[in-house]
PDB file of C-alpha atoms in Angstrom:
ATOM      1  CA  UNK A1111     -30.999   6.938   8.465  1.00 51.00           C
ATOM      2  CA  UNK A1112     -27.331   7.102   9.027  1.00 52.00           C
ATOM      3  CA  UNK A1113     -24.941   4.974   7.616  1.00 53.00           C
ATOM      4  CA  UNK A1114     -21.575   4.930   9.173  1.00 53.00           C
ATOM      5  CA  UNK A1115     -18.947   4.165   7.052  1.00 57.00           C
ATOM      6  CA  UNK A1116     -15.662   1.934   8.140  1.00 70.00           C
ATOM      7  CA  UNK A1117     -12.388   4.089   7.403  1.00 83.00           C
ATOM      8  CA  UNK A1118      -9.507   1.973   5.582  1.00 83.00           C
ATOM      9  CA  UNK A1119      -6.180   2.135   7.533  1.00 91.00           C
ATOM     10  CA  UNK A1120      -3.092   0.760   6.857  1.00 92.00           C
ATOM     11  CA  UNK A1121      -1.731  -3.062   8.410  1.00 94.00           C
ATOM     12  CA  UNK A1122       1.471  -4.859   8.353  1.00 95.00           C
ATOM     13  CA  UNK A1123       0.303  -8.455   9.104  1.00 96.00           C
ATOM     14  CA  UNK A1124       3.321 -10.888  10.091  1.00 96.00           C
ATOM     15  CA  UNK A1125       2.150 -14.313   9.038  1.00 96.00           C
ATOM     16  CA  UNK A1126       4.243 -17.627  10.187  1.00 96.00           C
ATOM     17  CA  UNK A1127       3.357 -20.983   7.590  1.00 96.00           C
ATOM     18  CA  UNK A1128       4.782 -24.105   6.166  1.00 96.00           C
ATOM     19  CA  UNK A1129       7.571 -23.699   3.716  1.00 94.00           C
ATOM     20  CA  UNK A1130       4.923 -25.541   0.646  1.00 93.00           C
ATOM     21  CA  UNK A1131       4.546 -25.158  -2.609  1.00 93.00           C
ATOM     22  CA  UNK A1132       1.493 -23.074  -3.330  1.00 93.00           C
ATOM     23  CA  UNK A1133       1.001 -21.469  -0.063  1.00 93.00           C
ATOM     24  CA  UNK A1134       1.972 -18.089  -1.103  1.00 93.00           C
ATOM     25  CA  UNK A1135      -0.448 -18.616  -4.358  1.00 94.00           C
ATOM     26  CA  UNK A1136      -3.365 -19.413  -1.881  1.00 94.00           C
ATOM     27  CA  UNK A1137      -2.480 -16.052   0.601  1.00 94.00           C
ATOM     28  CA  UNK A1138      -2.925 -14.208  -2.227  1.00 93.00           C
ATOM     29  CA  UNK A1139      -5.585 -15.647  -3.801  1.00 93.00           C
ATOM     30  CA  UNK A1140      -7.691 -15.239  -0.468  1.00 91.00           C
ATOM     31  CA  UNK A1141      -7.336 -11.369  -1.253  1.00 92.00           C
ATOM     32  CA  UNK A1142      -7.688 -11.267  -4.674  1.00 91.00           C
ATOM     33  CA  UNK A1143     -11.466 -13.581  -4.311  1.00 89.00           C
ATOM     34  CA  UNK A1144     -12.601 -10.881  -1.533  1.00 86.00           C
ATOM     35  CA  UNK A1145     -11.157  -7.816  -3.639  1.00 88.00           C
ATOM     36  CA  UNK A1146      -8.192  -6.825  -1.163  1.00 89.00           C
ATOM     37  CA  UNK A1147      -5.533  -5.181  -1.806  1.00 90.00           C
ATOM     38  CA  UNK A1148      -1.960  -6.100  -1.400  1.00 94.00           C
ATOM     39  CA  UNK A1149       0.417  -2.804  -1.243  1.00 93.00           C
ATOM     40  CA  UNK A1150       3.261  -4.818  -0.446  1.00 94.00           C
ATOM     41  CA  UNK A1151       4.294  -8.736   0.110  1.00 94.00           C
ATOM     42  CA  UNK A1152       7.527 -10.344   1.056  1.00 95.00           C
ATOM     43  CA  UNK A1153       8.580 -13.588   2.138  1.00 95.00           C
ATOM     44  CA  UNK A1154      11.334 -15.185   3.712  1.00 94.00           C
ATOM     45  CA  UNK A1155      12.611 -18.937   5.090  1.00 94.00           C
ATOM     46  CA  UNK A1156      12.899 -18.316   8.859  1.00 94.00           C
ATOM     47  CA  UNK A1157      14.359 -21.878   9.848  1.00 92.00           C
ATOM     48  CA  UNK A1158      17.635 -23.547   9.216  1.00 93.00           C
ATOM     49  CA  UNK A1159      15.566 -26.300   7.727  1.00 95.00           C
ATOM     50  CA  UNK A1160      13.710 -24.459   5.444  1.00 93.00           C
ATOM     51  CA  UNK A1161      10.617 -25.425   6.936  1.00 95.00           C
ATOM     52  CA  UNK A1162       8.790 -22.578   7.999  1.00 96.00           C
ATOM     53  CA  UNK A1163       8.347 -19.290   6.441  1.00 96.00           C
ATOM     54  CA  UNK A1164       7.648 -15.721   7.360  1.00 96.00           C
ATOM     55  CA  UNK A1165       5.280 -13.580   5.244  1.00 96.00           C
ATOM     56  CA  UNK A1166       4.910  -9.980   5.585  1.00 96.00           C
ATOM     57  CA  UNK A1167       1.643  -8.211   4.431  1.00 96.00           C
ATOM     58  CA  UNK A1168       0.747  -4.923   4.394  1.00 96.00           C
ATOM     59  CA  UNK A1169      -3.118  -4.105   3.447  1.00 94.00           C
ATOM     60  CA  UNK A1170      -5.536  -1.150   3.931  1.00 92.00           C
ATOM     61  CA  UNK A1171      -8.372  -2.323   5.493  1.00 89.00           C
ATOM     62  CA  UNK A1172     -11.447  -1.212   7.570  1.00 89.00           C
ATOM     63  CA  UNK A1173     -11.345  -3.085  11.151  1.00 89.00           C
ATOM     64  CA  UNK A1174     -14.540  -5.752  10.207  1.00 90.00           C
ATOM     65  CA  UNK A1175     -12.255  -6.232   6.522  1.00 90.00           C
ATOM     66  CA  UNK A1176      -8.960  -6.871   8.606  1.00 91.00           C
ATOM     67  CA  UNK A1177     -10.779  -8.889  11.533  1.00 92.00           C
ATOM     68  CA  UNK A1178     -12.059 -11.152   8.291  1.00 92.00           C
ATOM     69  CA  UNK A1179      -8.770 -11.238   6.194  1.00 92.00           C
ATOM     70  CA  UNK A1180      -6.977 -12.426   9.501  1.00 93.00           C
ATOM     71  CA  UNK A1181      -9.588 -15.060  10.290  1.00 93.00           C
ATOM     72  CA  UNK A1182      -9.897 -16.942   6.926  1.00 92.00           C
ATOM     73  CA  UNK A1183      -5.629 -16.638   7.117  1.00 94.00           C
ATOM     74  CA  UNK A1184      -6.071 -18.508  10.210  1.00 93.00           C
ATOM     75  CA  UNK A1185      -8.566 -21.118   9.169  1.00 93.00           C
ATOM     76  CA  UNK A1186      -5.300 -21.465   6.059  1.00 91.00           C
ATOM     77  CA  UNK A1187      -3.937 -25.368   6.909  1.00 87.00           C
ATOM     78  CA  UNK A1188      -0.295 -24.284   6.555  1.00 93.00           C
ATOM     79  CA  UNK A1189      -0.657 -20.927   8.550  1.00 95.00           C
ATOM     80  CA  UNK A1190       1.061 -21.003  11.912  1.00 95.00           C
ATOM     81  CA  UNK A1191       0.104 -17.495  13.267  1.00 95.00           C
ATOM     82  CA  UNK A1192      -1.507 -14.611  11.852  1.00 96.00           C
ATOM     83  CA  UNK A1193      -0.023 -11.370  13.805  1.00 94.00           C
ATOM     84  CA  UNK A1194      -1.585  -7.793  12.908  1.00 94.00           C
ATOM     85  CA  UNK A1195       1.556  -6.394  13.884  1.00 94.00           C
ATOM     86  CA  UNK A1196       0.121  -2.776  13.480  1.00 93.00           C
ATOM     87  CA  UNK A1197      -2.545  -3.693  16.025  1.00 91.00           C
ATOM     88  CA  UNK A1198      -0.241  -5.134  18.714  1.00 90.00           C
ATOM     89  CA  UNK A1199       1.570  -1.746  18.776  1.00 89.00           C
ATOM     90  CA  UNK A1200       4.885  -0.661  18.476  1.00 91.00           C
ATOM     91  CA  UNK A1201       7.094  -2.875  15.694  1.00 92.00           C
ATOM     92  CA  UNK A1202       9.762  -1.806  13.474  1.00 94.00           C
ATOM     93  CA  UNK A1203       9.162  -1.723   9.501  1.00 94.00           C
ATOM     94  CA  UNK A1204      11.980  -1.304   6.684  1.00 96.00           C
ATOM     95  CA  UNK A1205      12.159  -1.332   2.922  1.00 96.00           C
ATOM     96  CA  UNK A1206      14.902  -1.630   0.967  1.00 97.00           C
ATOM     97  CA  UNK A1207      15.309  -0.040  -2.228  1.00 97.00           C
ATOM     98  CA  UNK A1208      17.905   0.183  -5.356  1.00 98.00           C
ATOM     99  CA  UNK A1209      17.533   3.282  -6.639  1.00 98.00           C
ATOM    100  CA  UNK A1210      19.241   4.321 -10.590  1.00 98.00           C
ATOM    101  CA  UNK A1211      19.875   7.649 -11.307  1.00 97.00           C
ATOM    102  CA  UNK A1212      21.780   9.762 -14.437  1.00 94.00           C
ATOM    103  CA  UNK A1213      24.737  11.249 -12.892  1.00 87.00           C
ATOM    104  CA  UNK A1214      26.566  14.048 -15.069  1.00 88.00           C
ATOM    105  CA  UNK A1215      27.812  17.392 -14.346  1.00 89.00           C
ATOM    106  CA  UNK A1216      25.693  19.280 -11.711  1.00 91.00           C
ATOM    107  CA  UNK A1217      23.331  16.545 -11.080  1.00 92.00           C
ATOM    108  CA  UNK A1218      26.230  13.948 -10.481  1.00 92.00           C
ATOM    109  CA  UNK A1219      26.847  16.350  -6.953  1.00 93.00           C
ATOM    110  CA  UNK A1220      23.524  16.768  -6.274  1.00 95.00           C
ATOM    111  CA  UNK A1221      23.022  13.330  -6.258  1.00 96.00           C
ATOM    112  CA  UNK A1222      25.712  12.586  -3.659  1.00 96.00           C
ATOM    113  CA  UNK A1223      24.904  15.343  -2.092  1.00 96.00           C
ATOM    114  CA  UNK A1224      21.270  13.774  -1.405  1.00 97.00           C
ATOM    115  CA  UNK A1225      22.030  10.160  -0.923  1.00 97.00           C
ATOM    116  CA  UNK A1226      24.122  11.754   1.699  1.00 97.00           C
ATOM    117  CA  UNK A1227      21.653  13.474   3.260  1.00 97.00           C
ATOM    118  CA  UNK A1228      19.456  10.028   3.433  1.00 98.00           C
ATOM    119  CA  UNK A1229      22.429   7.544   3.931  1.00 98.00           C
ATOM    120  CA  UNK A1230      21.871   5.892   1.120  1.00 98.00           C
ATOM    121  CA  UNK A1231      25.135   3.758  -0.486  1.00 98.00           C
ATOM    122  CA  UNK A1232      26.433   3.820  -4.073  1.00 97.00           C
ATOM    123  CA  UNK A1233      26.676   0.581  -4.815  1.00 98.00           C
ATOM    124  CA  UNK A1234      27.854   1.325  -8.448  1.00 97.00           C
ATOM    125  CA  UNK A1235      28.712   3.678 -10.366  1.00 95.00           C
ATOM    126  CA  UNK A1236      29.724   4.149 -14.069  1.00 95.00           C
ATOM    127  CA  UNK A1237      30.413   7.480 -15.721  1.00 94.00           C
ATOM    128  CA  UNK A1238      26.863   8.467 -16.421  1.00 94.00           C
ATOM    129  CA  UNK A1239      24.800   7.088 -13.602  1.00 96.00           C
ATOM    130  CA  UNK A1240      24.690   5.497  -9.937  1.00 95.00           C
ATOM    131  CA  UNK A1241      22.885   3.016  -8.208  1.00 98.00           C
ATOM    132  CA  UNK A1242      22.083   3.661  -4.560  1.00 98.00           C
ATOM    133  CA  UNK A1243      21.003   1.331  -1.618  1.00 98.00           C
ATOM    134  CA  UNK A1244      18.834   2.901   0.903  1.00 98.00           C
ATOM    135  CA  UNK A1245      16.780   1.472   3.454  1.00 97.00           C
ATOM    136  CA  UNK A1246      14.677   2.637   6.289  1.00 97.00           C
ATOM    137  CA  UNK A1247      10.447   3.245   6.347  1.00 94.00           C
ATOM    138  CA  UNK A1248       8.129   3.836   3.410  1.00 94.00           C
ATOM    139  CA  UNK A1249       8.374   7.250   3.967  1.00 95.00           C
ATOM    140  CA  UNK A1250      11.942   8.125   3.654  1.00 97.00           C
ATOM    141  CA  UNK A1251      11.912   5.795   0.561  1.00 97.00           C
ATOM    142  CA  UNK A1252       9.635   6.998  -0.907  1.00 97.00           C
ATOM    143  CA  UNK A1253      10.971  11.428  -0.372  1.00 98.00           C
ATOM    144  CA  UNK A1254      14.515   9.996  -1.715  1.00 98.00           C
ATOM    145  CA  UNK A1255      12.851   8.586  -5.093  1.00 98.00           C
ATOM    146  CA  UNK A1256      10.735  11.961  -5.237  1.00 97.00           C
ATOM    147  CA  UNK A1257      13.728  14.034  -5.128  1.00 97.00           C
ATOM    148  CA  UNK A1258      15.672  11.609  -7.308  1.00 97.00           C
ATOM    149  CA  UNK A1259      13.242  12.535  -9.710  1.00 96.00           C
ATOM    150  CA  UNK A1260      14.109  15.823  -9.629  1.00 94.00           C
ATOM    151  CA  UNK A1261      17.921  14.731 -10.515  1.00 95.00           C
ATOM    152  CA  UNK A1262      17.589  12.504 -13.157  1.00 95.00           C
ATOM    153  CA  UNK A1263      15.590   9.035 -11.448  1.00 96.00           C
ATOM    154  CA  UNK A1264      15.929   6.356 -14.479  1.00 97.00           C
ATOM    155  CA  UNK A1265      14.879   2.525 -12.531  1.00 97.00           C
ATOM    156  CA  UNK A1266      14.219   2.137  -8.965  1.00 98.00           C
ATOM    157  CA  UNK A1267      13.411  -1.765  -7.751  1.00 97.00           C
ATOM    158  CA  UNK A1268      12.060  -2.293  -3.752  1.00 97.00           C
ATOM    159  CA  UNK A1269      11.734  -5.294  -1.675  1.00 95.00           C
ATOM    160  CA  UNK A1270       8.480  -4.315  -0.061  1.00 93.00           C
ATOM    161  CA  UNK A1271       8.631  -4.258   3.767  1.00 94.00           C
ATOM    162  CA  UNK A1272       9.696  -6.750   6.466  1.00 94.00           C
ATOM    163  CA  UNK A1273       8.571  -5.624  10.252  1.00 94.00           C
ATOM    164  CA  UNK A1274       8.824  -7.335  13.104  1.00 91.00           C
ATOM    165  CA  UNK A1275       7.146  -6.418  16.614  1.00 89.00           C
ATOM    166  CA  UNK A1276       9.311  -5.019  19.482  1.00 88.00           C
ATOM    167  CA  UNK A1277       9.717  -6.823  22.839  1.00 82.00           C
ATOM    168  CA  UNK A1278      10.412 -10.464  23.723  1.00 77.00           C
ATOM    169  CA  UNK A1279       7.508 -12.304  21.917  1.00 74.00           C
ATOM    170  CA  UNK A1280       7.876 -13.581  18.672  1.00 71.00           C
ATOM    171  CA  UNK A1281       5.450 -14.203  15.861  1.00 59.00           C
TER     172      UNK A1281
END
């Protein structure tokens, strides 16, 4: 007998809901009962009200997994839409990230030198150490923080992403 097993792959689910207290506690909590994981979450008030929320969720999931995680975020009273963003096709993902790193001597260059190279900001500086903004996909992220490393990497702090889906159509 042959058992065919469901690969994981990687989601970025845009999720619209009610600006409520809790709401975020039960999204989360949906994943945690079923044993999903949660690589990265953010949230954000999309109205001038305040009313209404955007979520952003990105999971690894097997297709039957991410067919059931967006289902029971459906059946969620305070959920608007549930958008697998990665499904509909071409969308554009970001991640911020603060990056602090020991700046002296040789390595204070080299550290320009590569936040250059990735267009990352100094957003401070002291006499000993930088902090750099740089944004863009997971990838580039995470190859600046790898060669950071390499210089002298002390604290780095990221938002997590925030995509939205090309085209006309909102979520």
């Amino acid at each position: 007998m042959h058992i065919k097993s469901e690969t994981a792959e990687r989601h970025t689910l845009a999720v619209i809901v009610d600006n409520e207290p809790g709401i975020l506690a039960r999204i989360a909590g949906l994943f945690t009962a079923r044993g999903y994981n949660i690589e990265s979450l953010t949230v954000s008030e999309i109205t001038a009200d305040k009313a209404v929320s955007r979520i952003t969720i990105v999971t690894s999931a097997s297709k039957p997994m991410l067919e059931q995680i967006v289902a029971q975020l459906d059946r969620l009273v305070p959920v608007h839409t549930v958008r697998d963003l990665t499904a509909e096709g071409p969308h554009v993902e970001r991640e911020l990230a603060l990056v602090k790193v020991r700046g002296v001597g040789d390595h204070r260059i080299e550290a320009l030198r590569l936040a250059d190279v990735y267009r990352a900001r100094v957003v401070d500086a002291t006499t000993s150490s930088f902090v750099f903004e740089v944004t863009g996909g997971i990838e580039k992220i995470d190859k600046f923080v790898e060669l950071m490393g390499e210089v002298g990497l002390i604290e780095v702090a990221r938002t997590g992403v925030v995509a939205i889906g090309r085209g006309h159509e909102a979520a």
